[in-house]
GROMACS .gro file of N, CA and C in nm:
model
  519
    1UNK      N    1  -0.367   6.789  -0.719
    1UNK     CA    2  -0.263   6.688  -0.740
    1UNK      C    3  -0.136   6.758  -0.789
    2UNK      N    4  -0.044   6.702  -0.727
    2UNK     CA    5   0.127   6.776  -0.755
    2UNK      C    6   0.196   6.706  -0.820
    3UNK      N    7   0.163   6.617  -0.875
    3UNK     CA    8   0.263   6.499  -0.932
    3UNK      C    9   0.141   6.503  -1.114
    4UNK      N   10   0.244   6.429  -1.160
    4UNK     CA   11   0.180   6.382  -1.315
    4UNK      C   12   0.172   6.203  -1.299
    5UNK      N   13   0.065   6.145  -1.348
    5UNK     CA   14   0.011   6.050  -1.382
    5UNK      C   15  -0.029   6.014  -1.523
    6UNK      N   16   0.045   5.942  -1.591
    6UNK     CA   17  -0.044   5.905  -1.724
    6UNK      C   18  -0.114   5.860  -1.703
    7UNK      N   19  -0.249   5.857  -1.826
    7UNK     CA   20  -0.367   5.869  -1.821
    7UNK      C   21  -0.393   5.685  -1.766
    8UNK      N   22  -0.302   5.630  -1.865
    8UNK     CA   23  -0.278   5.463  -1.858
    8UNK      C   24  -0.239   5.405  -1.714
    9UNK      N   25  -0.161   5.484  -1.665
    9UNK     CA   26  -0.138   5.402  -1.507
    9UNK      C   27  -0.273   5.390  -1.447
   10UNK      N   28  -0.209   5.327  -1.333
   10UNK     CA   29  -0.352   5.283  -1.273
   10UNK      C   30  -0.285   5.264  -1.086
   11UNK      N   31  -0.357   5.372  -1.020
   11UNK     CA   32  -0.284   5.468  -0.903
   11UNK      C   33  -0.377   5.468  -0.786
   12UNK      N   34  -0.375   5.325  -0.639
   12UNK     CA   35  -0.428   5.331  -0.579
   12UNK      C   36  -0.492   5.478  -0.512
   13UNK      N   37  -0.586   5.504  -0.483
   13UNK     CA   38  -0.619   5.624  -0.393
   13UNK      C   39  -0.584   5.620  -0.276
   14UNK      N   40  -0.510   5.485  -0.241
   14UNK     CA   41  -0.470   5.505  -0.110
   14UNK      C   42  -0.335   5.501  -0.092
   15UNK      N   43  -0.252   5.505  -0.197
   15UNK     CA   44  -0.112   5.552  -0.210
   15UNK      C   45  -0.102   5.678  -0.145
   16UNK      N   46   0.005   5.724  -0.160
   16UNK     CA   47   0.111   5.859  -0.106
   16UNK      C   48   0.163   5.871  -0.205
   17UNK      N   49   0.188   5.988  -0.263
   17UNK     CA   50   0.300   6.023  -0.385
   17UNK      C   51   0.324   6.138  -0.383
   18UNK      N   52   0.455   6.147  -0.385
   18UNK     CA   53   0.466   6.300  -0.328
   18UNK      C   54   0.508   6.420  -0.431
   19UNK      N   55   0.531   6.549  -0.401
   19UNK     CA   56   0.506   6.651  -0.514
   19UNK      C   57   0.642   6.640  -0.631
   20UNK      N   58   0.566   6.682  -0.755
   20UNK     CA   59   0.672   6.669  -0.825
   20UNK      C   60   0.719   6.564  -0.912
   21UNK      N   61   0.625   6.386  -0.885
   21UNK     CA   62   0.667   6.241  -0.934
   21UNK      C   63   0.585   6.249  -1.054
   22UNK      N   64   0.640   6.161  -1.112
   22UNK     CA   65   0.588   6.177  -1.247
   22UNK      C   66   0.610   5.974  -1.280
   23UNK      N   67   0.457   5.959  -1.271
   23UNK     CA   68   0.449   5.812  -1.306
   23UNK      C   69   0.392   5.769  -1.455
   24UNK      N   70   0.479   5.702  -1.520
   24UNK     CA   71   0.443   5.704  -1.659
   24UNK      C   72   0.339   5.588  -1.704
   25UNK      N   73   0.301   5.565  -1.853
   25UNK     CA   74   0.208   5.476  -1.916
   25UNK      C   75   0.210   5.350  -1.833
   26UNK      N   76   0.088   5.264  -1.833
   26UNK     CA   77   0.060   5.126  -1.749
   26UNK      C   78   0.151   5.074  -1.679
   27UNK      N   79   0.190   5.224  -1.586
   27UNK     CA   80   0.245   5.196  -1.479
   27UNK      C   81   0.136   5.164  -1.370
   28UNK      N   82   0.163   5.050  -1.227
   28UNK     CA   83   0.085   4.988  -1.165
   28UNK      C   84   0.094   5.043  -0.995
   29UNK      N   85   0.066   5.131  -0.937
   29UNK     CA   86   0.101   5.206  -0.806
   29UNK      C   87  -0.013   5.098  -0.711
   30UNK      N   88   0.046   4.996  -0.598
   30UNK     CA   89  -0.038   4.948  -0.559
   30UNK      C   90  -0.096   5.089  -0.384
   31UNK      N   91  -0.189   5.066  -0.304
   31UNK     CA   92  -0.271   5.082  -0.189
   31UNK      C   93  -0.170   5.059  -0.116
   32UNK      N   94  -0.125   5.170  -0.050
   32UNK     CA   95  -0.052   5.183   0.142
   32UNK      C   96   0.100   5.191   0.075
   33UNK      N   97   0.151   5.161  -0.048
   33UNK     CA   98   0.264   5.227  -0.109
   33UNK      C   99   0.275   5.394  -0.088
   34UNK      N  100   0.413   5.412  -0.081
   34UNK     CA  101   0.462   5.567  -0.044
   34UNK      C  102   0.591   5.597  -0.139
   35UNK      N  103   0.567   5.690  -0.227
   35UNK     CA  104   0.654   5.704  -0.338
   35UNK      C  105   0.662   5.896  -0.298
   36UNK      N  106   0.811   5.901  -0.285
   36UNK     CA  107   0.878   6.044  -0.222
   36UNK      C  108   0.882   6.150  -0.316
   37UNK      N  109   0.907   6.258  -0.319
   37UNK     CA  110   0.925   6.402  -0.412
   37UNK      C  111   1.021   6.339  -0.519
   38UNK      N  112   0.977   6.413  -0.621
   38UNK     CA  113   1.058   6.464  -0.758
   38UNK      C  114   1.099   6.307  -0.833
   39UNK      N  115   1.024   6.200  -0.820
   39UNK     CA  116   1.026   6.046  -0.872
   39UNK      C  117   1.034   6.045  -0.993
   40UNK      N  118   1.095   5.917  -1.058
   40UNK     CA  119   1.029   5.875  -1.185
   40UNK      C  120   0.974   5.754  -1.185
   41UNK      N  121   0.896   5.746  -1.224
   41UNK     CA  122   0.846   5.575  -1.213
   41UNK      C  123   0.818   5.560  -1.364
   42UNK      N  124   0.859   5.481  -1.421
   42UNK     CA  125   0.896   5.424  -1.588
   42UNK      C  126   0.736   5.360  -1.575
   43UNK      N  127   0.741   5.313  -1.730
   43UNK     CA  128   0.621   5.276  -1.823
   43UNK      C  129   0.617   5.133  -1.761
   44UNK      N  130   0.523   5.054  -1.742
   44UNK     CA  131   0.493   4.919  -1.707
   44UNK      C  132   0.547   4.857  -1.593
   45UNK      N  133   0.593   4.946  -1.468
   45UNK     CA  134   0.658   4.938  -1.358
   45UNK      C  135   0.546   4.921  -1.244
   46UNK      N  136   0.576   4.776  -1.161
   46UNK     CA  137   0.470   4.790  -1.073
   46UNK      C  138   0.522   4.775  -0.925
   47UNK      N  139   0.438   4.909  -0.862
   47UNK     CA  140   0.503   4.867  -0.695
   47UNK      C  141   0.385   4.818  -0.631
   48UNK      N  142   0.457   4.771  -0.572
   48UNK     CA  143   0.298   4.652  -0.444
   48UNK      C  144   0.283   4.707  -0.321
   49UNK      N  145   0.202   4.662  -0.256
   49UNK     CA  146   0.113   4.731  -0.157
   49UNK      C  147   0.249   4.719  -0.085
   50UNK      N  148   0.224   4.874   0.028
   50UNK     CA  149   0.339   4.913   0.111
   50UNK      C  150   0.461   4.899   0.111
   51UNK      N  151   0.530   4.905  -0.034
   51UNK     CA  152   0.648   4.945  -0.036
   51UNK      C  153   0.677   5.053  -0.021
   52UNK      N  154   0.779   5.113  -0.001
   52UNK     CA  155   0.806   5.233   0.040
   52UNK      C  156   0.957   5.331  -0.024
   53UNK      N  157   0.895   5.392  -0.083
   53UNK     CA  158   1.036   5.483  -0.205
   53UNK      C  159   1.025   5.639  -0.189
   54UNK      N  160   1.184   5.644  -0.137
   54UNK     CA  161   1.228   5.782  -0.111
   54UNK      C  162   1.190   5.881  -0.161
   55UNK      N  163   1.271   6.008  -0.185
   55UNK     CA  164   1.295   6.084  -0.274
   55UNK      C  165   1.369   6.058  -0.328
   56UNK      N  166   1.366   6.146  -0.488
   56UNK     CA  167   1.454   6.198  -0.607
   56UNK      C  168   1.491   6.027  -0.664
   57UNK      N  169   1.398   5.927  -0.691
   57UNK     CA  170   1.453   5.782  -0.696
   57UNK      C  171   1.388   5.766  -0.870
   58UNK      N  172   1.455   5.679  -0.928
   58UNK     CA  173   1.427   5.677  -1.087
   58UNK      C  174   1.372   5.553  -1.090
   59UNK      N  175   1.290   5.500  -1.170
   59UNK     CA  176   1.269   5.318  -1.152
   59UNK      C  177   1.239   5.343  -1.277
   60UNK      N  178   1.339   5.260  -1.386
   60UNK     CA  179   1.337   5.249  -1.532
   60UNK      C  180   1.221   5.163  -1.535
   61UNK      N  181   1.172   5.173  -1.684
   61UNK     CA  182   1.030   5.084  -1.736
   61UNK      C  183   1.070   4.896  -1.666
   62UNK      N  184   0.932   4.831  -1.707
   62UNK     CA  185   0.916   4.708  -1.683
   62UNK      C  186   0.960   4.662  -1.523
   63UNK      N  187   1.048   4.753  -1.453
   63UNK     CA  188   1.031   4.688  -1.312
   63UNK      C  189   0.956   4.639  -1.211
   64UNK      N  190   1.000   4.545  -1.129
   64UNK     CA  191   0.954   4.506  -1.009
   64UNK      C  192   0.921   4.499  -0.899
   65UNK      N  193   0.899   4.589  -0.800
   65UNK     CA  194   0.887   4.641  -0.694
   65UNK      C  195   0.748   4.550  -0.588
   66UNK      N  196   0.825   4.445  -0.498
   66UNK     CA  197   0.715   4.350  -0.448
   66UNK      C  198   0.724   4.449  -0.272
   67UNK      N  199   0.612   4.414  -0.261
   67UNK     CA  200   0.585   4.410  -0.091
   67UNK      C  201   0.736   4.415  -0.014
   68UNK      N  202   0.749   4.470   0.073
   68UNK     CA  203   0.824   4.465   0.190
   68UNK      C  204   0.996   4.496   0.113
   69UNK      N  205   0.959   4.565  -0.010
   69UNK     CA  206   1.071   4.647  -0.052
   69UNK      C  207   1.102   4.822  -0.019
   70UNK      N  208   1.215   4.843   0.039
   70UNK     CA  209   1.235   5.011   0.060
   70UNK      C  210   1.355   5.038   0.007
   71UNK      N  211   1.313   5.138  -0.055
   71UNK     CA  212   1.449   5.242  -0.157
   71UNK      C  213   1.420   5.357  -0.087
   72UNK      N  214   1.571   5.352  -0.083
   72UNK     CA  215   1.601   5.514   0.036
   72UNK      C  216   1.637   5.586  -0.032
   73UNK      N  217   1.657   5.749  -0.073
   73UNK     CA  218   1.633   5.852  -0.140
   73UNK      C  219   1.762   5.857  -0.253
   74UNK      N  220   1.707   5.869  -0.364
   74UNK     CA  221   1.814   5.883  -0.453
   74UNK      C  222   1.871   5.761  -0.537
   75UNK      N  223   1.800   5.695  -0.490
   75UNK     CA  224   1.831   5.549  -0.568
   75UNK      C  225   1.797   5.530  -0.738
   76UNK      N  226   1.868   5.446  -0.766
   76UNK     CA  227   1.874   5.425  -0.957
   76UNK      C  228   1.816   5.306  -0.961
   77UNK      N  229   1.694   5.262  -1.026
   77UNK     CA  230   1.688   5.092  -1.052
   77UNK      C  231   1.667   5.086  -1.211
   78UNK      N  232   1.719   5.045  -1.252
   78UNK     CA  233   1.772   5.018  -1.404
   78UNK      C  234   1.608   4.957  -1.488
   79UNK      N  235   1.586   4.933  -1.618
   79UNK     CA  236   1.472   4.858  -1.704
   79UNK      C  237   1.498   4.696  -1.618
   80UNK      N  238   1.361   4.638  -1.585
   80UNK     CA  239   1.347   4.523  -1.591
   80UNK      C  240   1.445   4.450  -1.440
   81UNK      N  241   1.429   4.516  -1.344
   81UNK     CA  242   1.443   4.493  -1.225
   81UNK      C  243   1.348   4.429  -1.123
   82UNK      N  244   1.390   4.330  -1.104
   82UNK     CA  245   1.272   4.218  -0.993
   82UNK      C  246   1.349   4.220  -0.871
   83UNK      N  247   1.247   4.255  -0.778
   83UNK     CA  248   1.276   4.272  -0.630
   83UNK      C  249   1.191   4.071  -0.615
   84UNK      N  250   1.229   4.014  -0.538
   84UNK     CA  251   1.159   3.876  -0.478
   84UNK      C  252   1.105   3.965  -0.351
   85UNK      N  253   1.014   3.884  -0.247
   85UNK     CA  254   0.980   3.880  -0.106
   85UNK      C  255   0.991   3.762  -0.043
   86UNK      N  256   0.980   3.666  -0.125
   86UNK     CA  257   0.981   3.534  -0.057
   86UNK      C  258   1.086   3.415  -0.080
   87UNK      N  259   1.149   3.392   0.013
   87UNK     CA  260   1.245   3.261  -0.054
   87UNK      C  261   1.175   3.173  -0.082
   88UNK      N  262   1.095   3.097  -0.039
   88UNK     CA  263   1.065   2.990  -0.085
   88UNK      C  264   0.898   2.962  -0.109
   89UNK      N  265   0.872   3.031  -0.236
   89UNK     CA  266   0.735   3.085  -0.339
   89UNK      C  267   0.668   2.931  -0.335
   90UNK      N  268   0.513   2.912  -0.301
   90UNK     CA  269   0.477   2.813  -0.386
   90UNK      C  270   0.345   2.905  -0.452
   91UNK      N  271   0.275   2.819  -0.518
   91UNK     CA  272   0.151   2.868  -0.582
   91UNK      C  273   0.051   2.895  -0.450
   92UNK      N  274   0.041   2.839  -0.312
   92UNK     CA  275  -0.082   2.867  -0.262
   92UNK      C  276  -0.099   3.041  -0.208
   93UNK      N  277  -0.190   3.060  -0.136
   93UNK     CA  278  -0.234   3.147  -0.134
   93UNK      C  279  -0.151   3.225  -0.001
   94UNK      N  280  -0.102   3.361  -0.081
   94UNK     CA  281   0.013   3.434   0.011
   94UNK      C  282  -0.046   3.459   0.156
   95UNK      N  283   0.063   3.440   0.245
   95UNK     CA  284   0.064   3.465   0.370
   95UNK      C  285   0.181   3.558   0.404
   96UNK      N  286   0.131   3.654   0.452
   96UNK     CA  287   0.250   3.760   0.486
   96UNK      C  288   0.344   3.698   0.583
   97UNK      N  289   0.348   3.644   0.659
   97UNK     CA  290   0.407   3.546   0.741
   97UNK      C  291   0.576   3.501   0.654
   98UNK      N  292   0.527   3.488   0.508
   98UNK     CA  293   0.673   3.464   0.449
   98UNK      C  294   0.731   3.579   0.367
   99UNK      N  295   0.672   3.739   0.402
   99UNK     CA  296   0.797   3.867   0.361
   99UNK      C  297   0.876   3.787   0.435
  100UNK      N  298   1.010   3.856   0.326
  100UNK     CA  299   1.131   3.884   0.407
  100UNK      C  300   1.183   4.000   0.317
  101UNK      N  301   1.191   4.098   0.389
  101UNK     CA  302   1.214   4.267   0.302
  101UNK      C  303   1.334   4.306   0.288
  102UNK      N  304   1.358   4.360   0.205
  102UNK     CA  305   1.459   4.380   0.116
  102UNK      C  306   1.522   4.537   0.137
  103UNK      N  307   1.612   4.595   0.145
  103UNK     CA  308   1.678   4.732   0.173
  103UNK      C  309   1.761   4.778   0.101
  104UNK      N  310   1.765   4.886  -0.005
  104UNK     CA  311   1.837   4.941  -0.096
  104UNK      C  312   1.851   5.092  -0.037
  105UNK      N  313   2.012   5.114   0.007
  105UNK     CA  314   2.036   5.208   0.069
  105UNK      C  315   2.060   5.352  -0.030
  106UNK      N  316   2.038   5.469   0.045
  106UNK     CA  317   2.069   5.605  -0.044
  106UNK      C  318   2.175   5.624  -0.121
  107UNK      N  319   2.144   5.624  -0.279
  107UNK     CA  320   2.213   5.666  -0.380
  107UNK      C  321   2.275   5.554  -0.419
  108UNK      N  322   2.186   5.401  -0.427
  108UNK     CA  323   2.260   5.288  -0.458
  108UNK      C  324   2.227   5.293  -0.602
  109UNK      N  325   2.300   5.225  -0.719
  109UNK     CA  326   2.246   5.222  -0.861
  109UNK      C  327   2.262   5.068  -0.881
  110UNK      N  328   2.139   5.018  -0.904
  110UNK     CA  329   2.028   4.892  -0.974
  110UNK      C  330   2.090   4.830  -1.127
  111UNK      N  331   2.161   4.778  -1.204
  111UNK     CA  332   2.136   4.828  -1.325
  111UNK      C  333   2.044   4.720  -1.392
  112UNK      N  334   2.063   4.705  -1.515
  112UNK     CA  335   1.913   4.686  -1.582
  112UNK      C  336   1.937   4.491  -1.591
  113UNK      N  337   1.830   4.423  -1.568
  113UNK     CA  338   1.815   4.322  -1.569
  113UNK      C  339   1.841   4.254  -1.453
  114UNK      N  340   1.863   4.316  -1.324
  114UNK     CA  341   1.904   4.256  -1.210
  114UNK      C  342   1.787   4.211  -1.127
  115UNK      N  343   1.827   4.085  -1.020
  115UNK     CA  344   1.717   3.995  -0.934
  115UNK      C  345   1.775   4.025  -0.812
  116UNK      N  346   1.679   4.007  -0.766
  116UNK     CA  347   1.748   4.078  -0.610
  116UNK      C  348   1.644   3.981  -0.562
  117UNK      N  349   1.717   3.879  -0.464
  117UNK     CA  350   1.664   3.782  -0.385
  117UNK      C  351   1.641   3.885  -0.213
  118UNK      N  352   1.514   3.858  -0.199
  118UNK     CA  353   1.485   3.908  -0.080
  118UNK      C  354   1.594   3.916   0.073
  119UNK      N  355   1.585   3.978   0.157
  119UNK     CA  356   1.627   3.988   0.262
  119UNK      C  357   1.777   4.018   0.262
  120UNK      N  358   1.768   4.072   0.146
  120UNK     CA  359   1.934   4.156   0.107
  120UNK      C  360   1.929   4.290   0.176
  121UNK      N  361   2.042   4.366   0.198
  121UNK     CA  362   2.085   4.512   0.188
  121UNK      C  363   2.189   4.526   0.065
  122UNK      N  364   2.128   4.632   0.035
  122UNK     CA  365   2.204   4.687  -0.129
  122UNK      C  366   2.273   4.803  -0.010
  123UNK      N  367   2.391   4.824   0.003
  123UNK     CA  368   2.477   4.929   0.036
  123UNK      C  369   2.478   5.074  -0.015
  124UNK      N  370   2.465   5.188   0.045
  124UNK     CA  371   2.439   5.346   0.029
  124UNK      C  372   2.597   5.330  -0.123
  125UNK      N  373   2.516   5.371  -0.212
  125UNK     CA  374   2.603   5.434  -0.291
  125UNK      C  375   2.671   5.312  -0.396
  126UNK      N  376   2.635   5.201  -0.364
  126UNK     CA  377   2.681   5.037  -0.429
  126UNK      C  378   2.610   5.079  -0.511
  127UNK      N  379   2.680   4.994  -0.656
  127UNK     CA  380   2.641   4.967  -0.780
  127UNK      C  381   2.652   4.808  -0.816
  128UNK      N  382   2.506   4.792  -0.846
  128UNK     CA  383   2.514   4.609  -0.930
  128UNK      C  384   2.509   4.656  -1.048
  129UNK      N  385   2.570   4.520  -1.153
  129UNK     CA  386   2.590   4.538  -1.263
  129UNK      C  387   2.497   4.454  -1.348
  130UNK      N  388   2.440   4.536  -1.413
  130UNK     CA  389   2.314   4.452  -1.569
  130UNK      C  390   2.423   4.297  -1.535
  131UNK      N  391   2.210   4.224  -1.519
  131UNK     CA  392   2.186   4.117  -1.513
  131UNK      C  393   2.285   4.075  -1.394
  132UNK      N  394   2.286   4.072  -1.321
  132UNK     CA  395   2.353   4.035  -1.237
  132UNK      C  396   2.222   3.943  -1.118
  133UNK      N  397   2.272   3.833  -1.021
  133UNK     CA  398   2.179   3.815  -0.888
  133UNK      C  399   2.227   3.860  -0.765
  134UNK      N  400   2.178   3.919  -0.713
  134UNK     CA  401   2.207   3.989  -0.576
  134UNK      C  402   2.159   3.837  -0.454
  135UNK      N  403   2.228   3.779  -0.406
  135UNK     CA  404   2.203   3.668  -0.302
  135UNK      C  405   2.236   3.714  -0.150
  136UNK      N  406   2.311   3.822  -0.147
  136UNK     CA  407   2.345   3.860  -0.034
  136UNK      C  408   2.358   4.010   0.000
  137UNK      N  409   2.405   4.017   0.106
  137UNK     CA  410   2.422   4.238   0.101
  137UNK      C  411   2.544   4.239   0.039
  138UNK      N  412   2.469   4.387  -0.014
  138UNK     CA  413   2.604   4.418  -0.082
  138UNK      C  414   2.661   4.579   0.027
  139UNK      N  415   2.792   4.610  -0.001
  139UNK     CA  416   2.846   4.679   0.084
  139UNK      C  417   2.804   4.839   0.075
  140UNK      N  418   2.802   4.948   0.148
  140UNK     CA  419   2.835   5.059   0.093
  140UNK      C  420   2.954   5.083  -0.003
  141UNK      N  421   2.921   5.132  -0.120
  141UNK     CA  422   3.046   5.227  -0.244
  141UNK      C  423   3.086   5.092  -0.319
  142UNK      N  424   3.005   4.951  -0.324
  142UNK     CA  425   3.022   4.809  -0.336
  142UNK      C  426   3.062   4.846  -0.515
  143UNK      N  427   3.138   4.799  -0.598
  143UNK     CA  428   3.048   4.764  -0.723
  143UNK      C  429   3.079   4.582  -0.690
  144UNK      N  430   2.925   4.547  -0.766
  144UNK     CA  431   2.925   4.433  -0.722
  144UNK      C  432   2.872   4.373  -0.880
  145UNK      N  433   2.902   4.255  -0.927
  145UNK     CA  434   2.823   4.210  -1.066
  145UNK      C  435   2.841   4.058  -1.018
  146UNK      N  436   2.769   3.997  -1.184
  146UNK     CA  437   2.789   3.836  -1.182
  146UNK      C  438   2.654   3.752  -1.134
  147UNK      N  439   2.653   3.631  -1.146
  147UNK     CA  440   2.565   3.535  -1.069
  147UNK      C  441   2.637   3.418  -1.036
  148UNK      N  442   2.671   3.399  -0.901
  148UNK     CA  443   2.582   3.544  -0.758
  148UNK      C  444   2.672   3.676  -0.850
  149UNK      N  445   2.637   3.761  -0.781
  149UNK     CA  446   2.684   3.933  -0.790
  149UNK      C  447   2.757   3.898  -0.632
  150UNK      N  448   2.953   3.925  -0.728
  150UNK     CA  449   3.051   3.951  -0.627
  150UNK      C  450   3.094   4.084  -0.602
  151UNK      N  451   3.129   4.117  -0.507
  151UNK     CA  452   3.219   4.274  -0.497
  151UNK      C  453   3.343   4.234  -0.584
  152UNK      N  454   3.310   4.365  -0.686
  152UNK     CA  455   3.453   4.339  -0.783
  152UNK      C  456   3.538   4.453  -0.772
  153UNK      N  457   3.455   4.555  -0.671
  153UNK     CA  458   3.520   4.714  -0.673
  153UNK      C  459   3.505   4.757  -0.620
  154UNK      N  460   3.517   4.912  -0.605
  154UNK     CA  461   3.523   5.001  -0.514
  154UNK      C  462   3.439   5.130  -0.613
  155UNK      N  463   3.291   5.180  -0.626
  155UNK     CA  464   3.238   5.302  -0.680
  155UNK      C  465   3.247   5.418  -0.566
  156UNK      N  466   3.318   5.548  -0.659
  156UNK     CA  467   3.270   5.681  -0.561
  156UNK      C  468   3.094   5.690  -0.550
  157UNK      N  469   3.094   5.836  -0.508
  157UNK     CA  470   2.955   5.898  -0.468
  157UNK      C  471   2.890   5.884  -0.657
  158UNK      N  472   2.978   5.960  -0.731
  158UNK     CA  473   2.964   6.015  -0.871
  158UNK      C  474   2.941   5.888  -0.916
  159UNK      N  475   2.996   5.746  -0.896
  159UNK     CA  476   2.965   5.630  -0.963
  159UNK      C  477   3.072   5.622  -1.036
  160UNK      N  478   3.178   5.682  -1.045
  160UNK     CA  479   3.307   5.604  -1.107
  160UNK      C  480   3.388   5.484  -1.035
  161UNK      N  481   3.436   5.431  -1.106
  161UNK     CA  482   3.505   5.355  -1.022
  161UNK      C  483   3.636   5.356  -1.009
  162UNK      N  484   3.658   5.325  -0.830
  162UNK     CA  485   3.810   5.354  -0.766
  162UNK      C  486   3.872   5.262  -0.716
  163UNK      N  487   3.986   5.286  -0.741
  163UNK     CA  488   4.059   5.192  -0.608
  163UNK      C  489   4.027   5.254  -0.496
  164UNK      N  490   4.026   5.140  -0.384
  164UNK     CA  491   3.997   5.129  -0.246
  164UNK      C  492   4.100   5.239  -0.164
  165UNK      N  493   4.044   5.369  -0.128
  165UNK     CA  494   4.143   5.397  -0.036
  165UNK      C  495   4.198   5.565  -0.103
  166UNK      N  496   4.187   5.551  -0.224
  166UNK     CA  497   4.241   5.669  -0.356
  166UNK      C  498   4.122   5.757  -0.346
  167UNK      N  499   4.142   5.898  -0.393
  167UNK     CA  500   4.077   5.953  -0.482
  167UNK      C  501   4.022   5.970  -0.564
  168UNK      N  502   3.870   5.986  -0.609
  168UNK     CA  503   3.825   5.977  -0.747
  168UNK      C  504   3.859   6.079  -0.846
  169UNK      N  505   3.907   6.018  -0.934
  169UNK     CA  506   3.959   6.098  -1.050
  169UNK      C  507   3.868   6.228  -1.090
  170UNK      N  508   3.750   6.202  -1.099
  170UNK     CA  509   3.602   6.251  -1.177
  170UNK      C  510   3.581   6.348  -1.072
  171UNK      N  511   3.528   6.347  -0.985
  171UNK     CA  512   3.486   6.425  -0.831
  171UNK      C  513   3.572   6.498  -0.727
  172UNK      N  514   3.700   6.425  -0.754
  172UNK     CA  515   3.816   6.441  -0.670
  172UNK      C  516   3.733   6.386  -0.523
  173UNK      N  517   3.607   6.357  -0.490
  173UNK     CA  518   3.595   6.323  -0.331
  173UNK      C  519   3.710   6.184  -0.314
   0.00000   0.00000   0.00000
């Protein structure tokens, strides 16, 4: 094994996890999930069967990670992040029939307390802002906050924020 596991998680055998991840205390790794090189997966964080997470991706403690969610490499998801799958949840007994999957593009940052209503795209390099609801896609280089979560900006690669069109101060890209 190439990766670290606390002793407390609890780590389908039929996962994928690739070299280098490091999944912490009663953390929950479900069966046919695929988690990429050099990860963090936080304390009490649970991913569900066949989601699917890049490389080099961080998922702060207490998050959410449901079915028919993919984080593409490099992604940030903040403490206490809920991915949905379904718009319209009742109590009976799940039918895959109602995923609707969710897409968080490379090097997007999550921040902490955010809901992300299914069948969104989070934009390569977009930033939501703590506690915020994601109802729709958000753009590439988006910063987006609020409920709903509006585009209020423009983030570089580095995550500062720019005017539209300028130079980043921080990076110069």
């Amino acid at each position: 094994m190439d990766y670290k596991v606390h002793e407390s998680a609890e780590v389908s055998e039929k996962a994928r996890i690739g070299r280098g991840t490091k999944i912490w205390n009663h953390a929950q790794i479900r069966e046919d999930s695929e988690i990429g090189v050099n990860c963090n997966i936080g304390k009490n964080v649970y991913i569900d069967y066949g989601v699917k997470i890049g490389d080099n991706v961080k998922i702060q403690n207490n998050s959410l990670i449901y079915q028919g969610v993919t984080l593409e490499d490099n992604v940030f998801i903040g403490p206490s992040v809920i991915f949905t799958n379904d718009l319209y949840p009742r109590a009976e007994i799940w039918d895959e029939s109602r995923l609707v999957k969710t897409l968080v593009k490379k090097g997007a940052s999550v921040c902490a307390n955010v809901t992300i209503l299914c069948g969104n795209t989070i934009g390569e390099y977009a930033m939501i802002g703590a506690s915020s609801l994601v109802t729709k896609d958000i753009p590439d280089h988006a910063l987006a906050y609020g409920n709903p979560a509006k585009v209020k900006g423009v983030v570089c690669k580095c995550g500062k924020k720019i005017k539209k069109g300028k130079t980043c101060s921080k990076c110069k890209k």
